Amino acid sequence: MKRDKIDSIIRLIKKEVVPAIGCTEPAAVSLAVAKATEMLGTLPEKISLSLSGNIIKNAMGVGIPGTGMIGLPIAVALGALIGKSEYGLEVLKDVSEDSVEEGRKYISENRIFISHCQEDVPNLHIDVRVEACGRFARAVISGSHQNFIYLDNNGEVILDKGISMSVDSSDEDICLDAETVYRFAMEAPVDDIRFILEAKRLNSAAAELGMKGTYGHALGATMNLGHGLIGDSPLEHIMALTSAACDARMGGAPIAVMSNSGSGNQGITATMPVVSYANDINASEEQTIRALTLSHLTSIYIKQSLGRLSALCGCVVASTGASAGLVYLMGGDFDQVCAAIKNMVANLTGMICDGAKPACAMKISSGVSTSVMSAMLAMNGKCVSSSEGIISDDIDKTIRNLTSIGREAMQETDRLVLRIMVEK
């Protein structure tokens, strides 16, 4: 692989695999509020937000780190009170008990107004207007979690990319396909991709915290105690550790995790099965690095055609990446990686996203258990054929079949899920 191609893909991974504190949707809302407040120069007297349905769906039931609270109001209040836009998706990392109390007071004063954006906007769209002392500022994030497309400071337009630029085009010039993903993971100089071990460090720390059983539904800790039923095996280790990291994140633990394509849960799911299995088989550092790279880049590749947010649960994407990484650690080659991906698509297509929440750990455990099963089948020479369901002979066409269902066919499902959630 040519050096310029390697460098381009490294830049793409570094853009898409980044630390985030808490669920990335409320974090992105906090980021937009923080930016608008910084332009205003004072604490807003009023904050008005117009949000896409997927933002509302993914922020309604998730814990906000360090607050003991769930949902958008506290994320909005803290974005204004202590948020720093320079921190990106770690915008709320300075949260404290005092700031949480200030946030509660701010909410009680009915300063925050949230509405569902009815315009034709991307699934990820955040429009924030803050007001104080007769002045206003407005910040709009669209397309991806840190992609500001519009900034207005009291009528002075500082940035205006337009909705057409709501999807950051910098990665569209990188033509990924399954073979390119595999070749990069196998051929890139290991020192150039060693940075991926930061995903192992951050997400393993989240798993360790989740294993204490104090966050979310404590699924990881519960499985870890269930050796008599599940067994003390690599599969149990994978499911428990991955679920535990999600328990901590969705339960509001004040820690950063390494995200993938704007999702912390996807970052966890692309990381922890590989890390767990690598530990169990005493894989070398280089094997771990290449397996993590294959997992994360496969997830990025699939998300490129699916979109940031959709009705398809992100664990389907990330656990498919994990299955590819597991095949590599099992000694498999490109054909077996393709077989594992097809096996995943044949199984998990159609799993809906009904918002970020503690129960996401259960979906993730389903995804990663399927990733192990799919890898095992592939290593045994078994692959779902093109005569079955949406699987095609061509691996890239198979992936596009999956993403077109999630991006197009499930739109009405997405609307219905949101309606059910807001009407409860």
Short mmCIF file of N, CA, C and O in Angstrom, two decimals, residues 197-281:
data_model
loop_
_atom_site.label_atom_id
_atom_site.label_comp_id
_atom_site.label_asym_id
_atom_site.label_seq_id
_atom_site.Cartn_x
_atom_site.Cartn_y
_atom_site.Cartn_z
N LEU A 197 -3.85 1.70 20.61
CA LEU A 197 -3.82 1.12 21.95
C LEU A 197 -4.45 2.04 23.00
O LEU A 197 -4.81 1.59 24.09
N GLU A 198 -4.59 3.32 22.68
CA GLU A 198 -5.28 4.22 23.60
C GLU A 198 -6.74 3.81 23.75
O GLU A 198 -7.34 4.00 24.82
N ALA A 199 -7.32 3.23 22.69
CA ALA A 199 -8.69 2.71 22.79
C ALA A 199 -8.73 1.57 23.80
O ALA A 199 -9.68 1.46 24.60
N LYS A 200 -7.71 0.72 23.78
CA LYS A 200 -7.63 -0.37 24.75
C LYS A 200 -7.54 0.19 26.16
O LYS A 200 -8.26 -0.28 27.07
N ARG A 201 -6.70 1.19 26.37
CA ARG A 201 -6.51 1.73 27.72
C ARG A 201 -7.79 2.36 28.26
O ARG A 201 -8.24 2.05 29.37
N LEU A 202 -8.40 3.24 27.48
CA LEU A 202 -9.59 3.95 27.96
C LEU A 202 -10.77 3.01 28.17
O LEU A 202 -11.45 3.07 29.20
N ASN A 203 -11.04 2.15 27.19
CA ASN A 203 -12.23 1.32 27.27
C ASN A 203 -12.06 0.18 28.27
O ASN A 203 -13.04 -0.28 28.86
N SER A 204 -10.83 -0.27 28.48
CA SER A 204 -10.58 -1.26 29.53
C SER A 204 -10.82 -0.65 30.90
O SER A 204 -11.35 -1.32 31.81
N ALA A 205 -10.45 0.61 31.07
CA ALA A 205 -10.70 1.29 32.35
C ALA A 205 -12.20 1.41 32.60
O ALA A 205 -12.67 1.25 33.74
N ALA A 206 -12.95 1.69 31.54
CA ALA A 206 -14.41 1.76 31.69
C ALA A 206 -14.98 0.40 32.06
O ALA A 206 -15.90 0.29 32.90
N ALA A 207 -14.46 -0.66 31.45
CA ALA A 207 -14.93 -2.01 31.76
C ALA A 207 -14.62 -2.36 33.22
O ALA A 207 -15.46 -2.95 33.92
N GLU A 208 -13.43 -2.00 33.66
CA GLU A 208 -13.06 -2.28 35.05
C GLU A 208 -14.00 -1.58 36.03
O GLU A 208 -14.43 -2.16 37.04
N LEU A 209 -14.36 -0.34 35.70
CA LEU A 209 -15.28 0.41 36.55
C LEU A 209 -16.67 -0.22 36.53
O LEU A 209 -17.33 -0.37 37.56
N GLY A 210 -17.12 -0.62 35.33
CA GLY A 210 -18.43 -1.23 35.20
C GLY A 210 -18.53 -2.55 35.92
O GLY A 210 -19.61 -2.94 36.39
N MET A 211 -17.43 -3.26 36.03
CA MET A 211 -17.42 -4.56 36.71
C MET A 211 -17.71 -4.44 38.21
O MET A 211 -18.02 -5.43 38.87
N LYS A 212 -17.64 -3.23 38.76
CA LYS A 212 -17.95 -3.05 40.18
C LYS A 212 -19.45 -3.15 40.44
O LYS A 212 -19.87 -3.25 41.59
N GLY A 213 -20.24 -3.08 39.35
CA GLY A 213 -21.67 -3.31 39.47
C GLY A 213 -22.49 -2.15 39.98
O GLY A 213 -23.62 -2.34 40.44
N THR A 214 -21.96 -0.94 39.89
CA THR A 214 -22.67 0.23 40.43
C THR A 214 -23.27 1.12 39.36
O THR A 214 -23.85 2.16 39.68
N TYR A 215 -23.15 0.75 38.10
CA TYR A 215 -23.66 1.58 37.02
C TYR A 215 -24.66 0.82 36.15
O TYR A 215 -24.51 -0.40 35.95
N GLY A 216 -25.64 1.56 35.64
CA GLY A 216 -26.60 0.98 34.71
C GLY A 216 -27.30 -0.23 35.29
O GLY A 216 -27.68 -0.27 36.47
N HIS A 217 -27.47 -1.25 34.45
CA HIS A 217 -28.09 -2.50 34.90
C HIS A 217 -27.07 -3.52 35.38
O HIS A 217 -27.43 -4.66 35.67
N ALA A 218 -25.80 -3.11 35.43
CA ALA A 218 -24.71 -3.98 35.93
C ALA A 218 -24.69 -5.32 35.20
O ALA A 218 -24.43 -6.36 35.81
N LEU A 219 -24.93 -5.30 33.88
CA LEU A 219 -24.96 -6.55 33.12
C LEU A 219 -23.60 -7.23 33.12
O LEU A 219 -23.51 -8.45 33.28
N GLY A 220 -22.54 -6.46 32.93
CA GLY A 220 -21.21 -7.06 32.90
C GLY A 220 -20.87 -7.75 34.20
O GLY A 220 -20.37 -8.88 34.21
N ALA A 221 -21.14 -7.07 35.32
CA ALA A 221 -20.86 -7.66 36.62
C ALA A 221 -21.73 -8.89 36.86
O ALA A 221 -21.27 -9.88 37.44
N THR A 222 -22.98 -8.84 36.41
CA THR A 222 -23.89 -9.98 36.58
C THR A 222 -23.38 -11.20 35.82
O THR A 222 -23.37 -12.31 36.35
N MET A 223 -22.94 -10.98 34.57
CA MET A 223 -22.41 -12.10 33.79
C MET A 223 -21.12 -12.64 34.39
O MET A 223 -20.87 -13.84 34.37
N ASN A 224 -20.33 -11.74 34.96
CA ASN A 224 -19.08 -12.17 35.56
C ASN A 224 -19.31 -13.06 36.77
O ASN A 224 -18.49 -13.91 37.11
N LEU A 225 -20.46 -12.88 37.41
CA LEU A 225 -20.81 -13.70 38.57
C LEU A 225 -21.51 -14.98 38.16
O LEU A 225 -21.74 -15.86 39.00
N GLY A 226 -21.86 -15.10 36.88
CA GLY A 226 -22.68 -16.22 36.44
C GLY A 226 -21.93 -17.35 35.79
O GLY A 226 -22.42 -17.99 34.87
N HIS A 227 -20.69 -17.60 36.27
CA HIS A 227 -19.87 -18.65 35.66
C HIS A 227 -20.56 -20.01 35.68
O HIS A 227 -20.38 -20.83 34.78
N GLY A 228 -21.38 -20.25 36.70
CA GLY A 228 -22.05 -21.55 36.76
C GLY A 228 -23.02 -21.75 35.63
O GLY A 228 -23.29 -22.89 35.23
N LEU A 229 -23.56 -20.66 35.11
CA LEU A 229 -24.53 -20.75 34.02
C LEU A 229 -23.88 -20.54 32.65
O LEU A 229 -24.13 -21.29 31.71
N ILE A 230 -23.05 -19.52 32.55
CA ILE A 230 -22.43 -19.18 31.26
C ILE A 230 -21.10 -19.89 31.07
O ILE A 230 -20.73 -20.25 29.96
N GLY A 231 -20.35 -20.07 32.15
CA GLY A 231 -19.04 -20.68 32.04
C GLY A 231 -17.94 -19.65 32.03
O GLY A 231 -18.11 -18.54 31.54
N ASP A 232 -16.82 -20.00 32.59
CA ASP A 232 -15.65 -19.12 32.62
C ASP A 232 -14.86 -19.36 31.34
O ASP A 232 -13.95 -20.19 31.28
N SER A 233 -15.20 -18.62 30.29
CA SER A 233 -14.67 -18.88 28.95
C SER A 233 -14.34 -17.58 28.26
O SER A 233 -14.76 -16.50 28.69
N PRO A 234 -13.59 -17.63 27.14
CA PRO A 234 -13.34 -16.41 26.37
C PRO A 234 -14.63 -15.70 25.94
O PRO A 234 -14.68 -14.47 25.94
N LEU A 235 -15.67 -16.46 25.60
CA LEU A 235 -16.95 -15.84 25.22
C LEU A 235 -17.53 -15.05 26.39
O LEU A 235 -17.97 -13.91 26.23
N GLU A 236 -17.53 -15.65 27.56
CA GLU A 236 -18.06 -14.95 28.74
C GLU A 236 -17.23 -13.72 29.05
O GLU A 236 -17.78 -12.66 29.38
N HIS A 237 -15.91 -13.82 28.92
CA HIS A 237 -15.05 -12.67 29.19
C HIS A 237 -15.37 -11.53 28.22
O HIS A 237 -15.47 -10.37 28.63
N ILE A 238 -15.54 -11.86 26.94
CA ILE A 238 -15.85 -10.86 25.93
C ILE A 238 -17.17 -10.17 26.24
O ILE A 238 -17.29 -8.94 26.23
N MET A 239 -18.21 -10.96 26.51
CA MET A 239 -19.53 -10.39 26.77
C MET A 239 -19.53 -9.55 28.04
O MET A 239 -20.10 -8.45 28.07
N ALA A 240 -18.90 -10.06 29.09
CA ALA A 240 -18.93 -9.36 30.37
C ALA A 240 -18.16 -8.05 30.30
O ALA A 240 -18.65 -7.00 30.76
N LEU A 241 -16.94 -8.07 29.76
CA LEU A 241 -16.13 -6.87 29.72
C LEU A 241 -16.73 -5.79 28.83
O LEU A 241 -16.74 -4.60 29.18
N THR A 242 -17.25 -6.20 27.67
CA THR A 242 -17.84 -5.22 26.76
C THR A 242 -19.09 -4.62 27.37
O THR A 242 -19.31 -3.39 27.32
N SER A 243 -19.94 -5.46 27.96
CA SER A 243 -21.15 -4.96 28.60
C SER A 243 -20.83 -4.06 29.78
O SER A 243 -21.50 -3.04 30.00
N ALA A 244 -19.81 -4.41 30.55
CA ALA A 244 -19.45 -3.61 31.72
C ALA A 244 -19.02 -2.20 31.32
O ALA A 244 -19.38 -1.22 31.99
N ALA A 245 -18.25 -2.09 30.25
CA ALA A 245 -17.84 -0.76 29.79
C ALA A 245 -19.05 0.06 29.38
O ALA A 245 -19.13 1.27 29.66
N CYS A 246 -20.02 -0.59 28.74
CA CYS A 246 -21.25 0.11 28.37
C CYS A 246 -22.07 0.46 29.60
O CYS A 246 -22.65 1.55 29.67
N ASP A 247 -22.13 -0.44 30.59
CA ASP A 247 -22.82 -0.13 31.84
C ASP A 247 -22.30 1.18 32.44
O ASP A 247 -23.07 2.05 32.84
N ALA A 248 -20.98 1.30 32.50
CA ALA A 248 -20.36 2.49 33.09
C ALA A 248 -20.68 3.73 32.28
O ALA A 248 -21.08 4.77 32.83
N ARG A 249 -20.55 3.62 30.96
CA ARG A 249 -20.77 4.79 30.11
C ARG A 249 -22.21 5.24 30.14
O ARG A 249 -22.52 6.42 30.33
N MET A 250 -23.15 4.30 29.94
CA MET A 250 -24.56 4.66 29.89
C MET A 250 -25.11 5.03 31.26
O MET A 250 -26.12 5.72 31.38
N GLY A 251 -24.43 4.55 32.32
CA GLY A 251 -24.86 4.87 33.67
C GLY A 251 -24.34 6.20 34.19
O GLY A 251 -24.62 6.56 35.33
N GLY A 252 -23.57 6.90 33.37
CA GLY A 252 -23.11 8.23 33.76
C GLY A 252 -21.79 8.29 34.49
O GLY A 252 -21.51 9.26 35.19
N ALA A 253 -20.94 7.28 34.31
CA ALA A 253 -19.62 7.32 34.95
C ALA A 253 -18.81 8.50 34.39
O ALA A 253 -18.79 8.72 33.18
N PRO A 254 -18.13 9.24 35.25
CA PRO A 254 -17.39 10.44 34.81
C PRO A 254 -16.03 10.09 34.22
O PRO A 254 -14.99 10.53 34.71
N ILE A 255 -16.03 9.29 33.18
CA ILE A 255 -14.79 8.88 32.54
C ILE A 255 -14.93 9.00 31.03
O ILE A 255 -16.05 9.01 30.49
N ALA A 256 -13.79 9.09 30.36
CA ALA A 256 -13.79 9.11 28.90
C ALA A 256 -13.68 7.69 28.37
O ALA A 256 -13.02 6.84 28.96
N VAL A 257 -14.37 7.44 27.27
CA VAL A 257 -14.16 6.20 26.52
C VAL A 257 -13.71 6.59 25.11
O VAL A 257 -13.88 7.73 24.68
N MET A 258 -13.12 5.63 24.41
CA MET A 258 -12.72 5.89 23.03
C MET A 258 -13.88 5.56 22.13
O MET A 258 -14.37 4.43 22.10
N SER A 259 -14.36 6.55 21.39
CA SER A 259 -15.51 6.38 20.52
C SER A 259 -15.08 5.94 19.13
O SER A 259 -13.90 5.94 18.78
N ASN A 260 -16.06 5.57 18.32
CA ASN A 260 -15.84 5.25 16.91
C ASN A 260 -16.98 5.85 16.11
O ASN A 260 -18.15 5.59 16.41
N SER A 261 -16.64 6.67 15.13
CA SER A 261 -17.64 7.30 14.26
C SER A 261 -18.70 8.05 15.05
O SER A 261 -19.89 8.02 14.73
N GLY A 262 -18.26 8.71 16.12
CA GLY A 262 -19.17 9.53 16.90
C GLY A 262 -19.93 8.81 17.98
O GLY A 262 -20.78 9.41 18.63
N SER A 263 -19.66 7.54 18.22
CA SER A 263 -20.40 6.77 19.22
C SER A 263 -19.45 6.09 20.20
O SER A 263 -18.59 5.31 19.79
N GLY A 264 -19.65 6.36 21.49
CA GLY A 264 -18.85 5.69 22.49
C GLY A 264 -19.15 4.21 22.58
O GLY A 264 -18.25 3.38 22.74
N ASN A 265 -20.44 3.85 22.46
CA ASN A 265 -20.79 2.43 22.51
C ASN A 265 -20.19 1.67 21.34
O ASN A 265 -19.79 0.51 21.47
N GLN A 266 -20.14 2.30 20.17
CA GLN A 266 -19.50 1.65 19.03
C GLN A 266 -18.00 1.51 19.27
O GLN A 266 -17.40 0.49 18.92
N GLY A 267 -17.39 2.51 19.89
CA GLY A 267 -15.98 2.41 20.20
C GLY A 267 -15.70 1.29 21.18
O GLY A 267 -14.74 0.52 21.03
N ILE A 268 -16.56 1.16 22.20
CA ILE A 268 -16.42 0.08 23.18
C ILE A 268 -16.57 -1.28 22.50
O ILE A 268 -15.79 -2.21 22.73
N THR A 269 -17.59 -1.39 21.63
CA THR A 269 -17.88 -2.67 21.00
C THR A 269 -16.81 -3.07 19.99
O THR A 269 -16.55 -4.26 19.79
N ALA A 270 -16.20 -2.09 19.36
CA ALA A 270 -15.11 -2.39 18.42
C ALA A 270 -13.81 -2.72 19.15
O ALA A 270 -12.90 -3.31 18.55
N THR A 271 -13.73 -2.38 20.42
CA THR A 271 -12.48 -2.53 21.18
C THR A 271 -12.46 -3.74 22.08
O THR A 271 -11.54 -4.59 22.01
N MET A 272 -13.44 -3.85 22.98
CA MET A 272 -13.33 -4.78 24.10
C MET A 272 -13.35 -6.26 23.71
O MET A 272 -12.63 -7.06 24.33
N PRO A 273 -14.13 -6.70 22.70
CA PRO A 273 -14.02 -8.11 22.33
C PRO A 273 -12.62 -8.48 21.87
O PRO A 273 -12.10 -9.56 22.20
N VAL A 274 -12.00 -7.58 21.10
CA VAL A 274 -10.64 -7.82 20.61
C VAL A 274 -9.65 -7.84 21.78
O VAL A 274 -8.80 -8.73 21.88
N VAL A 275 -9.76 -6.86 22.67
CA VAL A 275 -8.86 -6.78 23.82
C VAL A 275 -9.01 -8.01 24.71
O VAL A 275 -8.02 -8.62 25.14
N SER A 276 -10.24 -8.40 24.98
CA SER A 276 -10.50 -9.54 25.86
C SER A 276 -9.93 -10.83 25.28
O SER A 276 -9.22 -11.58 25.97
N TYR A 277 -10.20 -11.07 23.99
CA TYR A 277 -9.72 -12.31 23.38
C TYR A 277 -8.20 -12.30 23.24
O TYR A 277 -7.54 -13.33 23.44
N ALA A 278 -7.65 -11.13 22.91
CA ALA A 278 -6.18 -11.03 22.81
C ALA A 278 -5.52 -11.36 24.14
O ALA A 278 -4.49 -12.04 24.19
N ASN A 279 -6.11 -10.90 25.23
CA ASN A 279 -5.57 -11.22 26.55
C ASN A 279 -5.67 -12.72 26.83
O ASN A 279 -4.73 -13.32 27.37
N ASP A 280 -6.78 -13.33 26.46
CA ASP A 280 -6.99 -14.75 26.75
C ASP A 280 -6.02 -15.66 25.99
O ASP A 280 -5.64 -16.72 26.49
N ILE A 281 -5.64 -15.23 24.79
CA ILE A 281 -4.75 -16.08 23.99
C ILE A 281 -3.30 -15.61 24.06
O ILE A 281 -2.43 -16.14 23.36
#
